[in-house]
CSV table of C-alpha atoms and ligand atoms in Angstrom, one decimal:
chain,number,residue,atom,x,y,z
A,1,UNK,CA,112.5,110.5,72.6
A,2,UNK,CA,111.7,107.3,74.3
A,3,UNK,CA,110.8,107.8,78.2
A,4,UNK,CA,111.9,105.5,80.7
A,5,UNK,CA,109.9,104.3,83.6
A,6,UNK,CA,110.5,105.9,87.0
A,7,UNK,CA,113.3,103.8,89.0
A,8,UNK,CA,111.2,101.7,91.5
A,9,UNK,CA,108.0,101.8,89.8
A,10,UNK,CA,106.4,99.2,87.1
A,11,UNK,CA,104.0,98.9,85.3
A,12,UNK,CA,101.1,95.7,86.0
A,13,UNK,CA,99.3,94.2,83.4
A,14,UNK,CA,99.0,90.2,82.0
A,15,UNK,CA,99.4,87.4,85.0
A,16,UNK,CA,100.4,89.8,87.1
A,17,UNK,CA,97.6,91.9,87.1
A,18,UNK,CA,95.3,88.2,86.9
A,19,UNK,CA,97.4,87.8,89.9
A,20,UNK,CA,96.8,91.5,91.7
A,21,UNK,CA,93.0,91.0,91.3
A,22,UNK,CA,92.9,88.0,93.0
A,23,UNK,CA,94.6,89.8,96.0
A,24,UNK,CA,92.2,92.6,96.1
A,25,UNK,CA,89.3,90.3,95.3
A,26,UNK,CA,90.7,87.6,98.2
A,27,UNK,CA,91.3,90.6,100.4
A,28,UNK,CA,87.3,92.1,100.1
A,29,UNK,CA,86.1,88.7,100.8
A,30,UNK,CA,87.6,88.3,104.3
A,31,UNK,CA,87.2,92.3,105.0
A,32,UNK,CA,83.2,91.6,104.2
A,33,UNK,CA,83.5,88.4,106.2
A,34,UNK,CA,84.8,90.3,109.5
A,35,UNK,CA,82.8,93.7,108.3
A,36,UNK,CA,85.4,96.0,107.1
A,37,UNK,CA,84.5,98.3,105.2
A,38,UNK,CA,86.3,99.9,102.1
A,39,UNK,CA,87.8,103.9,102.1
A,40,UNK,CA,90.0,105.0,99.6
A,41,UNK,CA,91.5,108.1,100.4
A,42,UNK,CA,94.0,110.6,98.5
A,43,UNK,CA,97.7,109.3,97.2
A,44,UNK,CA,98.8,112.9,98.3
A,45,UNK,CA,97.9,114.5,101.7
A,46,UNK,CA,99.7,117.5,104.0
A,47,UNK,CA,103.3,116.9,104.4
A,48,UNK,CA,102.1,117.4,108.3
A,49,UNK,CA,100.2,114.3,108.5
A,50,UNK,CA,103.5,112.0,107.7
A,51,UNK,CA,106.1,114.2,109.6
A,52,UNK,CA,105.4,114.4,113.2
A,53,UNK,CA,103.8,111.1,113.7
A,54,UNK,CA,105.5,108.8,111.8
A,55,UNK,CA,108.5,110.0,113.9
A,56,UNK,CA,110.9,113.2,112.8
A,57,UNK,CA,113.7,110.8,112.7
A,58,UNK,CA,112.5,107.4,111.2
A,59,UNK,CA,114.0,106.2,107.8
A,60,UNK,CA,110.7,107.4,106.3
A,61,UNK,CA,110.6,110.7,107.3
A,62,UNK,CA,114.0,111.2,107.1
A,63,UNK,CA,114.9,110.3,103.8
A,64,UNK,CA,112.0,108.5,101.6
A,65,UNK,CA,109.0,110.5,101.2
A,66,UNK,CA,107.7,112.3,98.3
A,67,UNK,CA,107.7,115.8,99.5
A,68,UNK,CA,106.7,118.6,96.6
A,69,UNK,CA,105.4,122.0,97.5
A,70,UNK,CA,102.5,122.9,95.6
A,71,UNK,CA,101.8,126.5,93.9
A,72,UNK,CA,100.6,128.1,97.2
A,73,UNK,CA,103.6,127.1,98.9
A,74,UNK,CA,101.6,124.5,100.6
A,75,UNK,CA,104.1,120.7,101.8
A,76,UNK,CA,102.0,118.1,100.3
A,77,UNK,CA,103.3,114.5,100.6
A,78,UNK,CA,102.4,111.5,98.5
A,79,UNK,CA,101.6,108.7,101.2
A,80,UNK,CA,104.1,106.7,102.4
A,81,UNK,CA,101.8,104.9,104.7
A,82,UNK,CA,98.2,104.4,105.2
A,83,UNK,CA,97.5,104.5,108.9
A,84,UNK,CA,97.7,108.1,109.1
A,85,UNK,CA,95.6,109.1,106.1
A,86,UNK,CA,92.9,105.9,107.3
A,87,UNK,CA,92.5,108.1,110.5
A,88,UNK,CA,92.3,111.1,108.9
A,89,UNK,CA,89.6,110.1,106.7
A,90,UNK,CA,88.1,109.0,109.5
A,91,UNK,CA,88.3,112.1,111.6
A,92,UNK,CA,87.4,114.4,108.5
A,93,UNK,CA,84.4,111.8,108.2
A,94,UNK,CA,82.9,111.6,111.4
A,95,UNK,CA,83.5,107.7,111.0
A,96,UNK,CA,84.9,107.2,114.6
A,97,UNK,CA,81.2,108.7,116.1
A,98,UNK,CA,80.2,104.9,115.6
A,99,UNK,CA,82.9,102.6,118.0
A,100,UNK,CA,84.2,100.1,116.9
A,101,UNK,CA,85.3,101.7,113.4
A,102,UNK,CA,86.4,99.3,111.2
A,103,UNK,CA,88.2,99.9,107.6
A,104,UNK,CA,90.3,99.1,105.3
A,105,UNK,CA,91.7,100.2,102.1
A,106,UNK,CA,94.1,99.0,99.0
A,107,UNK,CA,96.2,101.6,97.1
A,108,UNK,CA,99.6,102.9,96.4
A,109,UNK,CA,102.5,103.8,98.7
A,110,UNK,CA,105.5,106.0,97.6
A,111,UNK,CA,108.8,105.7,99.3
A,112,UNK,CA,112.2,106.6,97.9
A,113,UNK,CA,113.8,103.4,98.8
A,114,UNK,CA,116.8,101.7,97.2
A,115,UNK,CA,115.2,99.8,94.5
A,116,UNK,CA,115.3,96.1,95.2
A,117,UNK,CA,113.3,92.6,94.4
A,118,UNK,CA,110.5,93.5,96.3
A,119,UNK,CA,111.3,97.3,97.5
A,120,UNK,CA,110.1,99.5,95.4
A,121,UNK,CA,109.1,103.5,95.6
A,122,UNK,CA,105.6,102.8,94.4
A,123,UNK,CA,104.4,100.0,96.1
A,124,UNK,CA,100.5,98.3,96.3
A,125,UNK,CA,99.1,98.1,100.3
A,126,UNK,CA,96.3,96.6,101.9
A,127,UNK,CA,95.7,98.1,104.9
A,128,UNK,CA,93.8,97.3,108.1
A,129,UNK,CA,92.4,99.0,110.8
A,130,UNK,CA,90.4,99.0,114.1
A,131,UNK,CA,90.0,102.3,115.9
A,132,UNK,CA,88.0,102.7,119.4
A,133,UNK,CA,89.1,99.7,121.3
A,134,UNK,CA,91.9,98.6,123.7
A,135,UNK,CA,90.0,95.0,124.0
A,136,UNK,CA,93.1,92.3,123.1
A,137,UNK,CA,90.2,90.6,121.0
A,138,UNK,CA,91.0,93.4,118.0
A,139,UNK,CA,94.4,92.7,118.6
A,140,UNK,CA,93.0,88.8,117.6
A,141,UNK,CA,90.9,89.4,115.4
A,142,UNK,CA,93.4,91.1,112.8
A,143,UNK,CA,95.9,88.7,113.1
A,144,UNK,CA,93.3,86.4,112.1
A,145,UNK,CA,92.4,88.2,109.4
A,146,UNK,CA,96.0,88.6,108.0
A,147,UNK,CA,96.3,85.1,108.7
A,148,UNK,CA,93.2,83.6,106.5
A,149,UNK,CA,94.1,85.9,103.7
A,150,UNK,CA,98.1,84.8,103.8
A,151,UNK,CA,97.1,81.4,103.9
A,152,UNK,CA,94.0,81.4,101.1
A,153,UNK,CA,96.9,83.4,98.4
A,154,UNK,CA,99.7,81.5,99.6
A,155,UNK,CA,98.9,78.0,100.6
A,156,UNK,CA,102.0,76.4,99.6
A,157,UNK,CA,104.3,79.1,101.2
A,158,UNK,CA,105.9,78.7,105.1
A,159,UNK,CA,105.3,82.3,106.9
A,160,UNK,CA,106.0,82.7,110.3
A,161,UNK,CA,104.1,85.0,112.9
A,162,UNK,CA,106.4,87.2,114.9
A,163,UNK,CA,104.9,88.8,117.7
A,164,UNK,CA,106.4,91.2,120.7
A,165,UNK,CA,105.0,94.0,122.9
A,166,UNK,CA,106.6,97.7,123.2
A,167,UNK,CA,104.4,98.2,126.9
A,168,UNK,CA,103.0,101.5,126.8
A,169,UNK,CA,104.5,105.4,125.7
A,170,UNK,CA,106.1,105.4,129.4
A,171,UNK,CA,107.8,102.2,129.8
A,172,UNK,CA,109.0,102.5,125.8
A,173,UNK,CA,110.6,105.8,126.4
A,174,UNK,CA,112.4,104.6,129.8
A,175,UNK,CA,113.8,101.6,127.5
A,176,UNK,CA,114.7,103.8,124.9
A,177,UNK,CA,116.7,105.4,127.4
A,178,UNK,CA,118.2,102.8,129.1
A,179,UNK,CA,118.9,101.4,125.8
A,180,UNK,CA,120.9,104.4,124.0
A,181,UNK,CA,123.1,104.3,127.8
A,182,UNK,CA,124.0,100.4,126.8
A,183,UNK,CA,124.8,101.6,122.8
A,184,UNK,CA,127.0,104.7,123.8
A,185,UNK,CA,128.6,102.1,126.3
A,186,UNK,CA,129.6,100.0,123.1
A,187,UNK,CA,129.6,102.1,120.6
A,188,UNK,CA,132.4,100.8,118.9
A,189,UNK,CA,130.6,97.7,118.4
A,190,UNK,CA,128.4,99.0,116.1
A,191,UNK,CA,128.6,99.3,112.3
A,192,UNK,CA,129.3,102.8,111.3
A,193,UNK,CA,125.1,103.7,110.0
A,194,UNK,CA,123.7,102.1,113.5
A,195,UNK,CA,126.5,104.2,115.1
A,196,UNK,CA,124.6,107.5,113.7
A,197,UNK,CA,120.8,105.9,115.4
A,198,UNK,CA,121.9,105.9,119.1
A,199,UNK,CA,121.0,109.2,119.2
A,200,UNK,CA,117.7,110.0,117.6
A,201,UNK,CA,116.4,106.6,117.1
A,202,UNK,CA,117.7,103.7,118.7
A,203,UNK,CA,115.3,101.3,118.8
A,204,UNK,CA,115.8,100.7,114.9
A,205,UNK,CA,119.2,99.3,115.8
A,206,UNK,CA,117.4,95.9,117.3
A,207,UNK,CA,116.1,95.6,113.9
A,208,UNK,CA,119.3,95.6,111.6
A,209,UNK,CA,120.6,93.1,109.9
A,210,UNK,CA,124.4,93.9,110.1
A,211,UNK,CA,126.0,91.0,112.0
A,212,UNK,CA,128.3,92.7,114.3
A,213,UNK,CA,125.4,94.6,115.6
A,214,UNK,CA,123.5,91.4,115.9
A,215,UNK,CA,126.0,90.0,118.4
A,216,UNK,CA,125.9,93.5,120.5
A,217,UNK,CA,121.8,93.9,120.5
A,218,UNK,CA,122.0,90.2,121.6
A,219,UNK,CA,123.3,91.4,124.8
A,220,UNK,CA,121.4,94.6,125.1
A,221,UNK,CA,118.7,95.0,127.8
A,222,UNK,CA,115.7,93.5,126.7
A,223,UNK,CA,112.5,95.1,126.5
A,224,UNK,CA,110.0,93.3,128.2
A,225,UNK,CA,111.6,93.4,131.1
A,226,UNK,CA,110.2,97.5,131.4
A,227,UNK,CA,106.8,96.5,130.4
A,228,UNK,CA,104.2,97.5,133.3
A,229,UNK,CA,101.9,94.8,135.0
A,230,UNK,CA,98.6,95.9,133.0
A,231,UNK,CA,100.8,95.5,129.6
A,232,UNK,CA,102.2,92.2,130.6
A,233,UNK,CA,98.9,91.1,131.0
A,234,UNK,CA,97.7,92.7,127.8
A,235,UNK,CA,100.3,90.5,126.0
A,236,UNK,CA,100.0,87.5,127.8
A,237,UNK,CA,96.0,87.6,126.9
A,238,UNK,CA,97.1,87.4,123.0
A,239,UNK,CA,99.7,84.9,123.8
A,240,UNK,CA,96.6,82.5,125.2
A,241,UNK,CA,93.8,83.2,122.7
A,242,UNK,CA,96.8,83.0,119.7
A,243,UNK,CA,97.5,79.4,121.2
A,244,UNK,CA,94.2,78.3,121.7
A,245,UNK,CA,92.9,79.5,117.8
A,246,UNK,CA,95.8,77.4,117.3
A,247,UNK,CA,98.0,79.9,115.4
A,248,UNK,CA,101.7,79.7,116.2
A,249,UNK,CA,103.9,82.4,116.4
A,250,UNK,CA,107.7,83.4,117.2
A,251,UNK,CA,108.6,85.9,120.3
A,252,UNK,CA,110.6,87.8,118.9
A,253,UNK,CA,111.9,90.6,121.7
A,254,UNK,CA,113.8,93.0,119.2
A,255,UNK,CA,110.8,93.8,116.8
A,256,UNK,CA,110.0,97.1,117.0
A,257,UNK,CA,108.3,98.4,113.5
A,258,UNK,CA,109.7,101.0,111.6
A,259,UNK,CA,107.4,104.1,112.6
A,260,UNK,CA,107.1,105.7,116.1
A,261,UNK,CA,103.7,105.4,116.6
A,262,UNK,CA,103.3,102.2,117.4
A,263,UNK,CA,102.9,101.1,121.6
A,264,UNK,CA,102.0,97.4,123.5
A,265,UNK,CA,100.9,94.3,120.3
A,266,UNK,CA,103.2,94.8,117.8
A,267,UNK,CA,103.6,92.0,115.1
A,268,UNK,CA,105.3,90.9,111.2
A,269,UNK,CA,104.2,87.9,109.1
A,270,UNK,CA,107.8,87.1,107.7
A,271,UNK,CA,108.3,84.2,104.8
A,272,UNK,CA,112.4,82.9,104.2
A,273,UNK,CA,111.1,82.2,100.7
A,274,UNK,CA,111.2,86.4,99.4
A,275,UNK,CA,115.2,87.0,100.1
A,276,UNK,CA,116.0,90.2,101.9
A,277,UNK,CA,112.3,92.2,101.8
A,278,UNK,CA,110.9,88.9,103.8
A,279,UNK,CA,107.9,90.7,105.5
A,280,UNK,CA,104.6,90.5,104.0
A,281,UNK,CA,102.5,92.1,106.6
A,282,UNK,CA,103.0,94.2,109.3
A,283,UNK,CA,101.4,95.3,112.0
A,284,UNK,CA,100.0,96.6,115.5
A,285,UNK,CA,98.8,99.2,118.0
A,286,UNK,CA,98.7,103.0,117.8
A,287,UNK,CA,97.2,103.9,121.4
A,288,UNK,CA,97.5,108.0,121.2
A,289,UNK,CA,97.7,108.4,117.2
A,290,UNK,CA,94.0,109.2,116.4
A,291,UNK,CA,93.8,111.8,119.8
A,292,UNK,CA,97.5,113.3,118.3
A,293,UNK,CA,96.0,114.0,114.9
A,294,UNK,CA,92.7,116.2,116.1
A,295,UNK,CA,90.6,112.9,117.2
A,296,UNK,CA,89.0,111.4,119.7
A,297,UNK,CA,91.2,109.9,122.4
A,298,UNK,CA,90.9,106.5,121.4
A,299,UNK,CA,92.8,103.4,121.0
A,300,UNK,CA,94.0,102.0,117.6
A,301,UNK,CA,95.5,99.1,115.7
A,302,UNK,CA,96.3,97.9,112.2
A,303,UNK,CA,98.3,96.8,109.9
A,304,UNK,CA,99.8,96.8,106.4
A,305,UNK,CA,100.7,94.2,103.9
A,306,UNK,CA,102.4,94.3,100.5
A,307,UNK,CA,100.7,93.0,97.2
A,308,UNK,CA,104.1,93.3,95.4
A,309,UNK,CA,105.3,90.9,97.9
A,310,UNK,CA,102.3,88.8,97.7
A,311,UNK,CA,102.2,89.0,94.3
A,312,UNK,CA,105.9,87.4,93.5
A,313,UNK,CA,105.1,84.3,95.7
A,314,UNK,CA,101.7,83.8,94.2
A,315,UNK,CA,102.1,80.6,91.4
A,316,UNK,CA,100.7,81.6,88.0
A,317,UNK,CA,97.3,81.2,87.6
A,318,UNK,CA,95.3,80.2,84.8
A,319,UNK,CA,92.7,82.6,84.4
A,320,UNK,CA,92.2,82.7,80.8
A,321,UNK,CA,91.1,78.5,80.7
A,322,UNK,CA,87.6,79.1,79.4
A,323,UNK,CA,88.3,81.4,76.7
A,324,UNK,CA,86.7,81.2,73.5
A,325,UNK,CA,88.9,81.8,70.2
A,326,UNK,CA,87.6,82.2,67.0
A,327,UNK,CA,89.3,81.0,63.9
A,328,UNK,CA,88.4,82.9,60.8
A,329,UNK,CA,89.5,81.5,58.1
A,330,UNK,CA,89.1,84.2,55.2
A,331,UNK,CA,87.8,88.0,55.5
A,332,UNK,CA,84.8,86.5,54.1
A,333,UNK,CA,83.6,85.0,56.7
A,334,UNK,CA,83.8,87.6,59.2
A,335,UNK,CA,80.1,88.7,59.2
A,336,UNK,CA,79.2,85.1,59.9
A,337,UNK,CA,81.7,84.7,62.9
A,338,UNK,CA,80.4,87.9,64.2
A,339,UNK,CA,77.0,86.2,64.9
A,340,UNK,CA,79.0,84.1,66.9
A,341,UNK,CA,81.2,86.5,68.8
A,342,UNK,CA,77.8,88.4,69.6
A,343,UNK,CA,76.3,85.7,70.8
A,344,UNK,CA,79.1,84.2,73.3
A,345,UNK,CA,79.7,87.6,74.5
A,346,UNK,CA,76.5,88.7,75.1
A,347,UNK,CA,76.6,85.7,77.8
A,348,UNK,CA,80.1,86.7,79.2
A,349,UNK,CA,82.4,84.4,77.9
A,350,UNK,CA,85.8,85.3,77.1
A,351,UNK,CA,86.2,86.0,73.8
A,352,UNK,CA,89.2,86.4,71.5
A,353,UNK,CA,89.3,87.8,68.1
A,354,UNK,CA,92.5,87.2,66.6
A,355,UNK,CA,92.9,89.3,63.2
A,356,UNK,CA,94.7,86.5,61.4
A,357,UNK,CA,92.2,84.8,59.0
A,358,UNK,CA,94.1,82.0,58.7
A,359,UNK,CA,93.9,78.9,60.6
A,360,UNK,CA,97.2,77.4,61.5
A,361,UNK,CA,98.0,81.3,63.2
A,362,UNK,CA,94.8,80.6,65.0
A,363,UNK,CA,95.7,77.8,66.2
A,364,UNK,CA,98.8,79.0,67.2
A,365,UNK,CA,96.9,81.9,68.8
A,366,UNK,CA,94.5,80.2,70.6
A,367,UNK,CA,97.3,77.7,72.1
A,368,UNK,CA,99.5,81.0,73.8
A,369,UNK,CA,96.1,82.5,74.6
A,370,UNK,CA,95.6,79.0,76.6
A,371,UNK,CA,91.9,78.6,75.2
A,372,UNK,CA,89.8,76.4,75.9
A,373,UNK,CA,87.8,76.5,72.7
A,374,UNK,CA,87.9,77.2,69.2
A,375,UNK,CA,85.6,78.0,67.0
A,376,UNK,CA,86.2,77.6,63.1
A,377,UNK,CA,84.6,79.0,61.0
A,378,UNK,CA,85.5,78.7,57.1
A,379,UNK,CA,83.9,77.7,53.9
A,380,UNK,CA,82.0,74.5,55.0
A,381,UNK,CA,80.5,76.2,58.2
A,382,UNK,CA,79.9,79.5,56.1
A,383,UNK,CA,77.6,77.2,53.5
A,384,UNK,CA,75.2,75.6,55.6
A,385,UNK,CA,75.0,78.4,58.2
A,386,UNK,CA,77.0,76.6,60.6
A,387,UNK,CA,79.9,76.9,63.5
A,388,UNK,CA,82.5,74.0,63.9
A,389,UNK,CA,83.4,74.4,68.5
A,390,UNK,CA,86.2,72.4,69.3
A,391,UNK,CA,86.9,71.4,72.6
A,392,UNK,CA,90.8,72.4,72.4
A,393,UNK,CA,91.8,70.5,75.8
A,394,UNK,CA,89.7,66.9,75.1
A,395,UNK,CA,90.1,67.2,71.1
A,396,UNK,CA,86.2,67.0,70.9
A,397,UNK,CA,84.7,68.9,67.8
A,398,UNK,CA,81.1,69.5,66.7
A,399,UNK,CA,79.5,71.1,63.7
A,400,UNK,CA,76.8,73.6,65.4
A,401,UNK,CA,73.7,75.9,64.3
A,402,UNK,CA,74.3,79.1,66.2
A,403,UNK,CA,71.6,78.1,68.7
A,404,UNK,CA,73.6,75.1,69.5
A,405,UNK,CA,76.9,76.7,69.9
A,406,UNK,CA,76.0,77.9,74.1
A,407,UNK,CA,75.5,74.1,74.8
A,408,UNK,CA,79.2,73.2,74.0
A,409,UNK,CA,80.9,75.4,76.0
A,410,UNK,CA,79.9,75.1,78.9
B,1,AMP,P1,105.6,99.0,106.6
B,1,AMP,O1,104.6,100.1,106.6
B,1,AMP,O2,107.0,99.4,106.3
B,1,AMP,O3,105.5,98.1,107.8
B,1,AMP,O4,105.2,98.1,105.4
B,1,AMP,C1,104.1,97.2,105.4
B,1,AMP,C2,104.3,96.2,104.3
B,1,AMP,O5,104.3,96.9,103.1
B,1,AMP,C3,105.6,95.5,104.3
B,1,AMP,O6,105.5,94.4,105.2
B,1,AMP,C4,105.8,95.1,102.9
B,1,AMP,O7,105.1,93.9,102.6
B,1,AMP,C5,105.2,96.3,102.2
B,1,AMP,N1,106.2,97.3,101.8
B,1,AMP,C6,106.8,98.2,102.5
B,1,AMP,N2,107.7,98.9,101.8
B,1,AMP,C7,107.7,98.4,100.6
B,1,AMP,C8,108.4,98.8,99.4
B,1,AMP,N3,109.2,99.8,99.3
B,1,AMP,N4,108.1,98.0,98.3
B,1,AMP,C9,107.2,97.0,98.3
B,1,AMP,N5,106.5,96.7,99.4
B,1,AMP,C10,106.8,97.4,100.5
């Protein structure tokens, strides 16, 4: 019986997995740089967590968790996000005690999405968060963050910063309001699944992609317009600091993030080079969240990114340069080359053993291996004790003792 992977899910290994290293090694760097620091929490938590806050009616809840019951009838759900589970860790912890907590954490997602180039039901995040203050400077400082670590993976790659304010819980839910009024108004403007939102969840209409409800949210009240004086200011502070750090963004007045927790700095780093899943990171305040889930009443904000997403913009890199392969050229001489081996791997060069004794295979080897050296070893090198290291990018060969062999590869 030959078993299939699960739809949405793959497996990562070879340049891909040279290239999701680099991420998570890129991503410690800056975290250490801005003092993060690392929590990995559970893949599967209580159903409870995910339900209530991420919204009872968001596309998440609603149709894309992982949701099993497990033998004591308890809901447990694999996590589909990892705000939630970052702040309960934190609670469960006692890690918000000490203000300002800062963490972060990279590990699997699970959503039952409709599998796509870059969608997939288990997905890799990096996640980033800042609980314990309402100061715009966090707000700053994790854009900053995303920023430096976007622009290290992906130098060569345009992304854009799209940034917008919700205002606080009171002047979102008197939008919200005003908002499903102007939808009802037109309903028959809308396509037929934004039709089924006004109801339950109308701010994800802004959001979709359909064009006829494009040219209808274009004339839908606008948002900023209910924000209150304080959250005005709260933006416009961001606005100033982002422009004089020099980072450009986009306004955009109709992003709202996918999960109802989020209130005031909300903001997506978006590329046009991905196709239809063009956001790489997203992001922004939680103000309520931590006190809703058994916390202190303290502020919050964070935000997520996607390594998959990252990962198929990356170019491919050449990690395996400096490898050392080893040319055997008969069974015979396999107790010499081991002397060899030994020695080179003792000092942590790569090393490559290719089971062919036979040296036009090694070559061959060594060439899709990309290596950067070869050592030969055959019945010449086996007679007077020594190792021929070739130098496979410049052509340069020399016949070594074993002492000598470090020296020329380096
Ligand atoms: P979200 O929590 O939906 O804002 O997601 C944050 C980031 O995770 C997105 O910007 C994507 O980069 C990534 N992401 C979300 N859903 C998926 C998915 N199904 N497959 C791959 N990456 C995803």
């Amino acid at each position: 019986m030959k078993i299939q992977p699960i739809r949405g899910t793959h497996d990562i290994f070879g340049k891909n997995l040279d290239k999701y290293n680099s991420i998570c090694d890129e991503v410690k760097r800056v975290a250490s740089i801005f003092n993060f620091s690392e929590i990995k929490t559970p893949i599967f938590e209580s159903t409870d967590l995910f339900s209530k806050q991420l919204g009872e009616s968001s596309d998440v809840v609603l149709k894309e968790m992982y949701t099993f019951q497990d033998r004591n009838g308890e809901s447990l759900t694999l996590r589909p996000e990892y705000t939630t589970p970052m702040i309960r860790a934190a609670i469960s912890n006692n890690l918000i005690n000490l203000l300002p907590c800062k963490i972060f954490g990279i590990g699997q997602m699970f959503r039952r999405e409709r599998p796509q180039k870059g969608r997939y039901r288990q997905f890799n995040q990096i996640n980033f968060e800042n609980f314990g203050t309402k100061d715009s400077f966090a707000d700053i400082e994790l854009i900053l963050l995303a920023n430096k670590i976007l622009s290290t993976l992906l130098p060569n790659i345009k992304i854009e910063l799209y940034l917008n304010s919700l205002g606080d819980k009171d002047s979102l839910i008197k939008y919200k309001t005003k908002l499903s009024t102007f939808l009802k108004e037109n309903k028959k403007f809308l396509s037929k699944e934004s039709q089924s939102k006004i109801d339950n969840n109308p701010l994800r209409i802004l959001d979709s992609k359909n064009s006829d409800d494009q040219l209808l949210i274009s004339k839908a009240p606008l948002l900023i317009e209910f924000l209150n004086k304080q959250a005005l200011k709260q933006y416009e502070d961001i606005k100033k600091s982002l422009d004089s750090l020099k980072i450009s963004y986009l306004e955009d007045n109709s992003l709202v993030r996918g999960l109802d927790y989020y209130c005031h700095t909300v903001f997506e780093f978006k590329t046009k080079s991905l196709g239809s899943q063009d956001t790489l990171i997203g992001g922004g305040r939680y103000d309520g969240l931590i006190a809703n889930l058994g916390g202190k009443d303290i502020p919050g904000i964070g935000w997520a990114g996607g390594i998959e997403r990252i990962m198929l913009l990356m170019n491919n890199t050449e990690t395996s340069l400096n490898l050392i392969h080893f040319a055997i050229l008969d069974e015979k001489f396999r107790e010499h080359a081991l002397f060899a081996y030994n020695l080179v791997a003792k000092k942590n060069y790569p090393v490559f053993w290719n089971f062919k004794y036979n040296l036009k295979k090694s070559l061959s080897k060594a060439n899709e291996a990309n290596a950067k050296y070869i050592i030969i070893i055959g019945e010449e090198e086996f007679n007077i004790n020594k190792y021929k290291v070739k130098n496979l990018i410049t052509g340069e060969q020399n016949l070594v003792n074993i002492d000598k062999i470090l020296s020329f590869v380096k």
